[in-house]
Short mmCIF file of C-alpha atoms in Angstrom, two decimals:
data_model
loop_
_atom_site.label_atom_id
_atom_site.label_comp_id
_atom_site.label_asym_id
_atom_site.label_seq_id
_atom_site.Cartn_x
_atom_site.Cartn_y
_atom_site.Cartn_z
CA MET A 20 -23.89 22.81 -3.93
CA PRO A 21 -23.81 19.26 -5.36
CA TYR A 22 -25.95 20.03 -8.02
CA GLY A 23 -25.09 16.83 -10.16
CA VAL A 24 -25.92 14.64 -7.28
CA LEU A 25 -28.94 15.94 -6.54
CA ALA A 26 -30.22 16.30 -10.25
CA ASP A 27 -29.27 12.51 -10.47
CA ILE A 28 -31.45 11.59 -7.32
CA PHE A 29 -34.29 13.94 -8.49
CA CYS A 30 -34.52 11.88 -11.62
CA ILE A 31 -34.69 8.62 -10.02
CA ILE A 32 -37.52 10.17 -7.45
CA LEU A 33 -39.11 11.25 -10.59
CA GLY A 34 -38.86 7.97 -12.34
CA GLY A 35 -39.75 5.67 -8.75
CA ILE A 36 -42.78 7.70 -8.89
CA ILE A 37 -43.80 7.54 -12.48
CA GLY A 38 -43.14 3.73 -12.81
CA PRO A 39 -45.35 2.12 -10.68
CA ASN A 40 -48.37 3.88 -12.57
CA LEU A 41 -46.91 2.63 -15.71
CA ASN A 42 -46.48 -1.22 -14.43
CA ILE A 43 -49.60 -2.22 -16.31
CA LYS A 44 -49.10 0.05 -19.49
CA ILE A 45 -45.39 -1.56 -20.21
CA THR A 46 -45.78 -4.86 -20.38
CA TYR A 47 -43.14 -7.75 -20.19
CA LYS A 48 -42.42 -7.49 -24.05
CA TYR A 49 -41.09 -4.06 -23.50
CA ARG A 50 -40.11 -4.18 -20.04
CA GLU A 51 -37.52 -7.10 -19.99
CA PRO A 52 -35.70 -5.70 -23.29
CA LEU A 53 -35.13 -2.70 -21.86
CA ILE A 54 -33.57 -3.75 -18.93
CA LYS A 55 -30.72 -5.72 -20.88
CA ILE A 56 -30.76 -2.53 -23.19
CA PHE A 57 -29.63 -0.36 -20.10
CA GLY A 58 -27.90 -3.12 -19.08
CA ILE A 59 -25.81 -2.86 -22.49
CA SER A 60 -25.30 1.16 -21.77
CA ALA A 61 -23.76 0.48 -18.71
CA LEU A 62 -21.21 -2.31 -20.10
CA ALA A 63 -19.93 0.44 -22.61
CA ILE A 64 -20.10 2.74 -19.76
CA GLY A 65 -18.44 0.31 -17.43
CA ILE A 66 -15.58 -0.25 -20.16
CA VAL A 67 -14.88 3.69 -20.97
CA SER A 68 -13.82 3.47 -16.98
CA PHE A 69 -11.98 0.61 -16.72
CA ILE A 70 -9.62 1.52 -19.57
CA LYS A 71 -8.54 4.54 -17.62
CA VAL A 72 -6.53 1.88 -15.30
CA ASN A 73 -3.06 3.03 -14.06
CA CYS A 74 -1.80 -0.29 -12.84
CA LEU A 75 -3.90 -3.46 -13.92
CA PRO A 76 -2.57 -5.88 -11.23
CA CYS A 77 -3.82 -3.05 -8.38
CA VAL A 78 -7.45 -3.52 -9.87
CA ILE A 79 -7.33 -7.13 -10.50
CA LEU A 80 -5.89 -7.58 -6.53
CA ALA A 81 -8.27 -5.23 -5.42
CA LEU A 82 -11.19 -7.55 -6.87
CA ILE A 83 -10.22 -10.83 -5.84
CA LEU A 84 -9.38 -9.24 -2.48
CA GLY A 85 -12.67 -7.67 -2.27
CA PHE A 86 -14.86 -10.38 -3.13
CA ILE A 87 -13.15 -12.81 -0.68
CA LEU A 88 -13.57 -10.08 2.31
CA GLY A 89 -17.53 -9.52 0.77
CA GLU A 90 -17.85 -13.25 0.88
CA PHE A 91 -16.56 -14.06 4.00
CA PHE A 92 -18.90 -11.45 5.65
CA ASP A 93 -21.77 -12.40 3.46
CA LEU A 94 -22.62 -8.85 2.83
CA ASP A 95 -25.01 -9.88 0.11
CA THR A 96 -27.01 -11.89 2.64
CA LYS A 97 -27.03 -9.42 5.04
CA LEU A 98 -27.66 -6.15 3.01
CA LYS A 99 -30.60 -8.19 1.46
CA ASN A 100 -32.35 -9.14 5.13
CA LEU A 101 -31.94 -5.60 6.06
CA LEU A 102 -33.52 -3.99 2.97
CA ALA A 103 -36.22 -7.06 3.17
CA LYS A 104 -37.26 -6.09 6.56
CA ILE A 105 -37.28 -2.35 5.71
CA ILE A 106 -39.63 -3.01 2.90
CA TYR A 107 -41.94 -5.32 4.89
CA LYS A 108 -41.96 -3.02 7.83
CA LEU A 109 -42.91 0.23 5.52
CA ASN A 110 -46.20 -1.99 4.15
CA PHE A 111 -44.73 -3.23 1.14
CA LYS A 112 -44.77 -6.72 2.13
CA HIS A 113 -47.45 -8.05 -0.61
CA LYS A 114 -44.30 -7.88 -2.82
CA PHE A 115 -42.95 -10.98 -0.89
CA LYS A 116 -45.93 -13.42 -2.10
CA ASN A 117 -43.77 -16.43 -1.86
CA GLU A 118 -40.23 -17.12 -0.98
CA GLU A 119 -38.98 -17.47 -4.27
CA LYS A 120 -40.96 -14.07 -5.54
CA LYS A 121 -39.07 -12.69 -2.52
CA ASN A 122 -35.49 -13.62 -3.24
CA LEU A 123 -36.13 -12.91 -7.03
CA TYR A 124 -37.66 -9.23 -5.73
CA MET A 125 -34.21 -8.78 -2.97
CA ASP A 126 -31.94 -9.95 -6.25
CA PHE A 127 -33.52 -7.13 -8.62
CA TYR A 128 -33.42 -4.89 -5.76
CA LEU A 129 -29.61 -5.07 -5.32
CA LEU A 130 -28.77 -5.13 -8.56
CA VAL A 131 -30.75 -1.83 -8.83
CA ALA A 132 -29.42 -0.32 -5.84
CA ALA A 133 -25.81 -1.08 -6.64
CA THR A 134 -26.66 0.54 -10.42
CA PHE A 135 -27.67 3.71 -9.06
CA CYS A 136 -25.36 3.73 -5.61
CA ALA A 137 -21.79 2.03 -6.76
CA SER A 138 -21.66 2.81 -10.65
CA GLY A 139 -18.28 3.89 -12.00
CA THR A 140 -19.68 6.90 -13.34
CA ASN A 141 -21.80 7.77 -9.94
CA ILE A 142 -18.35 7.43 -8.01
CA PHE A 143 -16.62 9.39 -10.47
CA GLY A 144 -19.18 11.89 -11.73
CA ALA A 145 -19.70 12.68 -7.55
CA PHE A 146 -15.92 13.16 -6.85
CA ASN A 147 -15.19 14.84 -9.83
CA GLU A 148 -18.10 17.45 -9.34
CA GLY A 149 -16.62 18.12 -5.64
CA LEU A 150 -13.54 18.59 -7.18
CA SER A 151 -14.18 20.96 -9.98
CA GLY A 152 -17.61 21.74 -9.86
CA ASP A 153 -18.11 20.29 -13.41
CA THR A 154 -21.85 18.63 -13.35
CA THR A 155 -21.22 17.35 -17.03
CA ILE A 156 -20.95 13.56 -15.99
CA LEU A 157 -24.13 13.73 -13.53
CA PHE A 158 -26.35 15.51 -15.94
CA SER A 159 -25.79 13.23 -18.17
CA LYS A 160 -26.29 10.40 -15.97
CA ALA A 161 -29.27 11.74 -14.87
CA VAL A 162 -30.88 11.88 -18.34
CA ILE A 163 -30.19 7.97 -18.72
CA ASP A 164 -31.23 7.38 -14.92
CA ILE A 165 -35.07 8.67 -15.52
CA PHE A 166 -35.52 6.68 -17.83
CA ALA A 167 -33.84 3.58 -16.30
CA SER A 168 -35.57 4.43 -12.77
CA ILE A 169 -39.14 4.22 -14.73
CA ILE A 170 -38.30 0.96 -16.23
CA PHE A 171 -36.64 -0.09 -13.07
CA ALA A 172 -39.88 0.68 -10.80
CA THR A 173 -42.57 -1.17 -13.21
CA ARG A 174 -41.11 -4.02 -11.24
CA LEU A 175 -40.15 -2.94 -7.99
CA GLY A 176 -42.48 -0.34 -7.37
CA TYR A 177 -42.34 2.33 -4.38
CA PRO A 178 -39.61 0.73 -2.73
CA MET A 179 -37.30 1.61 -4.99
CA LEU A 180 -37.63 5.36 -3.81
CA LEU A 181 -35.47 4.05 -0.81
CA ILE A 182 -32.41 3.28 -2.93
CA THR A 183 -32.27 7.23 -3.38
CA ILE A 184 -31.17 7.49 0.64
CA PRO A 185 -27.81 5.31 0.57
CA GLN A 186 -27.27 6.64 -3.12
CA PHE A 187 -26.92 10.47 -1.76
CA ILE A 188 -24.94 9.51 1.29
CA ILE A 189 -22.41 7.60 -1.05
CA MET A 190 -22.89 10.60 -3.66
CA GLY A 191 -22.96 13.46 -1.35
CA GLY A 192 -19.94 11.79 0.47
CA LEU A 193 -17.84 11.50 -1.84
CA PHE A 194 -18.95 15.41 -2.98
CA PHE A 195 -17.82 16.61 0.27
CA CYS A 196 -15.13 14.59 1.35
CA SER A 197 -13.53 14.82 -2.11
CA GLN A 198 -11.25 18.09 -1.03
CA PHE A 199 -10.04 16.42 1.88
CA LEU A 200 -9.05 13.14 0.11
CA MET A 201 -7.25 14.65 -2.58
CA VAL A 202 -4.66 15.43 0.10
CA PHE A 203 -4.13 11.88 0.62
CA ILE A 204 -4.86 10.63 -2.96
CA SER A 205 -2.70 10.64 -5.75
CA ASN A 206 -3.70 11.33 -9.38
CA THR A 207 -2.56 7.54 -10.10
CA MET A 208 -4.70 6.07 -6.98
CA ILE A 209 -7.98 7.77 -8.90
CA LEU A 210 -7.22 6.28 -11.90
CA ASP A 211 -7.48 2.82 -10.16
CA PHE A 212 -10.11 4.07 -8.61
CA ILE A 213 -11.96 4.68 -11.29
CA SER A 214 -11.08 1.69 -13.21
CA ILE A 215 -12.24 -0.26 -10.61
CA GLY A 216 -15.54 1.12 -10.23
CA GLY A 217 -15.68 0.85 -14.08
CA LEU A 218 -15.22 -3.16 -13.58
CA LEU A 219 -18.03 -3.17 -11.23
CA THR A 220 -20.39 -1.28 -13.38
CA ILE A 221 -19.28 -4.23 -16.14
CA ILE A 222 -20.10 -6.97 -13.46
CA LEU A 223 -23.41 -5.10 -13.15
CA SER A 224 -24.31 -4.70 -16.42
CA LEU A 225 -23.37 -8.76 -16.95
CA ASN A 226 -25.47 -9.19 -14.20
CA MET A 227 -28.56 -7.09 -15.81
CA ILE A 228 -28.43 -8.54 -19.24
CA GLY A 229 -29.05 -11.89 -17.35
CA ILE A 230 -25.11 -13.47 -17.48
CA SER A 231 -25.16 -13.85 -13.70
CA ILE A 232 -21.57 -13.86 -12.17
CA VAL A 233 -20.91 -12.81 -8.64
CA SER A 234 -23.06 -10.62 -6.39
CA ILE A 235 -22.04 -7.19 -6.75
CA VAL A 236 -22.78 -6.53 -3.34
CA ASN A 237 -19.46 -8.52 -2.24
CA ILE A 238 -17.39 -7.25 -4.30
CA LEU A 239 -18.20 -3.72 -3.21
CA PRO A 240 -15.10 -3.52 -0.40
CA ALA A 241 -12.75 -3.21 -3.65
CA LEU A 242 -14.15 0.30 -3.93
CA VAL A 243 -12.09 0.38 -0.51
CA ILE A 244 -9.46 -1.69 -1.02
CA ILE A 245 -8.03 -0.35 -4.11
CA PHE A 246 -6.43 2.69 -2.17
CA PRO A 247 -4.20 1.18 0.03
CA ILE A 248 -3.16 -1.43 -2.84
CA SER A 249 -2.66 1.20 -5.79
CA TYR A 250 -0.56 3.34 -2.60
CA LEU A 251 1.94 0.20 -2.32
CA PHE A 252 2.26 -0.60 -6.20
CA SER A 253 2.73 3.09 -6.44
CA PHE A 254 5.59 3.41 -3.51
CA ILE A 255 7.51 -0.10 -4.12
CA PHE A 256 7.32 0.61 -7.67
CA LEU A 257 8.47 4.48 -7.74
#
């Protein structure tokens, strides 16, 4: 049973319900600095994950190729439009007062979605729980996420709850497939996978702080590409 995965999702659902009701009480003066504080926390988590790297050239190559693929297929725009349509159909269209507000809202929505679904801690935590049953990482993450989700929900409102659906699919998938995947994945590949997840978390954190680099969604293919690249490098330089 993925207790750690479920605990993290539950905390985000709880924060997503509490946050919109605190929208008026938590003013801009506190909300925006707190978002930056969470960004700094994510930066620290990302660095801790990144330094586990086994093959730095693999991680850099995966990052470059992942970005090229993401840009080529324009994943950011496609995902943004899809989520906007879902939010609109669920009668949350009041969030889109005009085109500019819509773009700002969706940019932040994607940033939060990537934070909860594709951070290095979430990925490794779900994978590790599936392998060893250790829930420590995800329980610790859940404590952070309940506060983060409350603050994020004051800005995003109830539509933020939708993020838990892809989060469960990704983290649940990693949990249930971890034993099967271990047959094909070496320890060095896992270290590079954790490292690229950490690097994505660093990019996420910089976007959250306000130092915009690139769309995190367009780099997500790197999480898949890292496996064949890491395997090829270990095979060639064995």
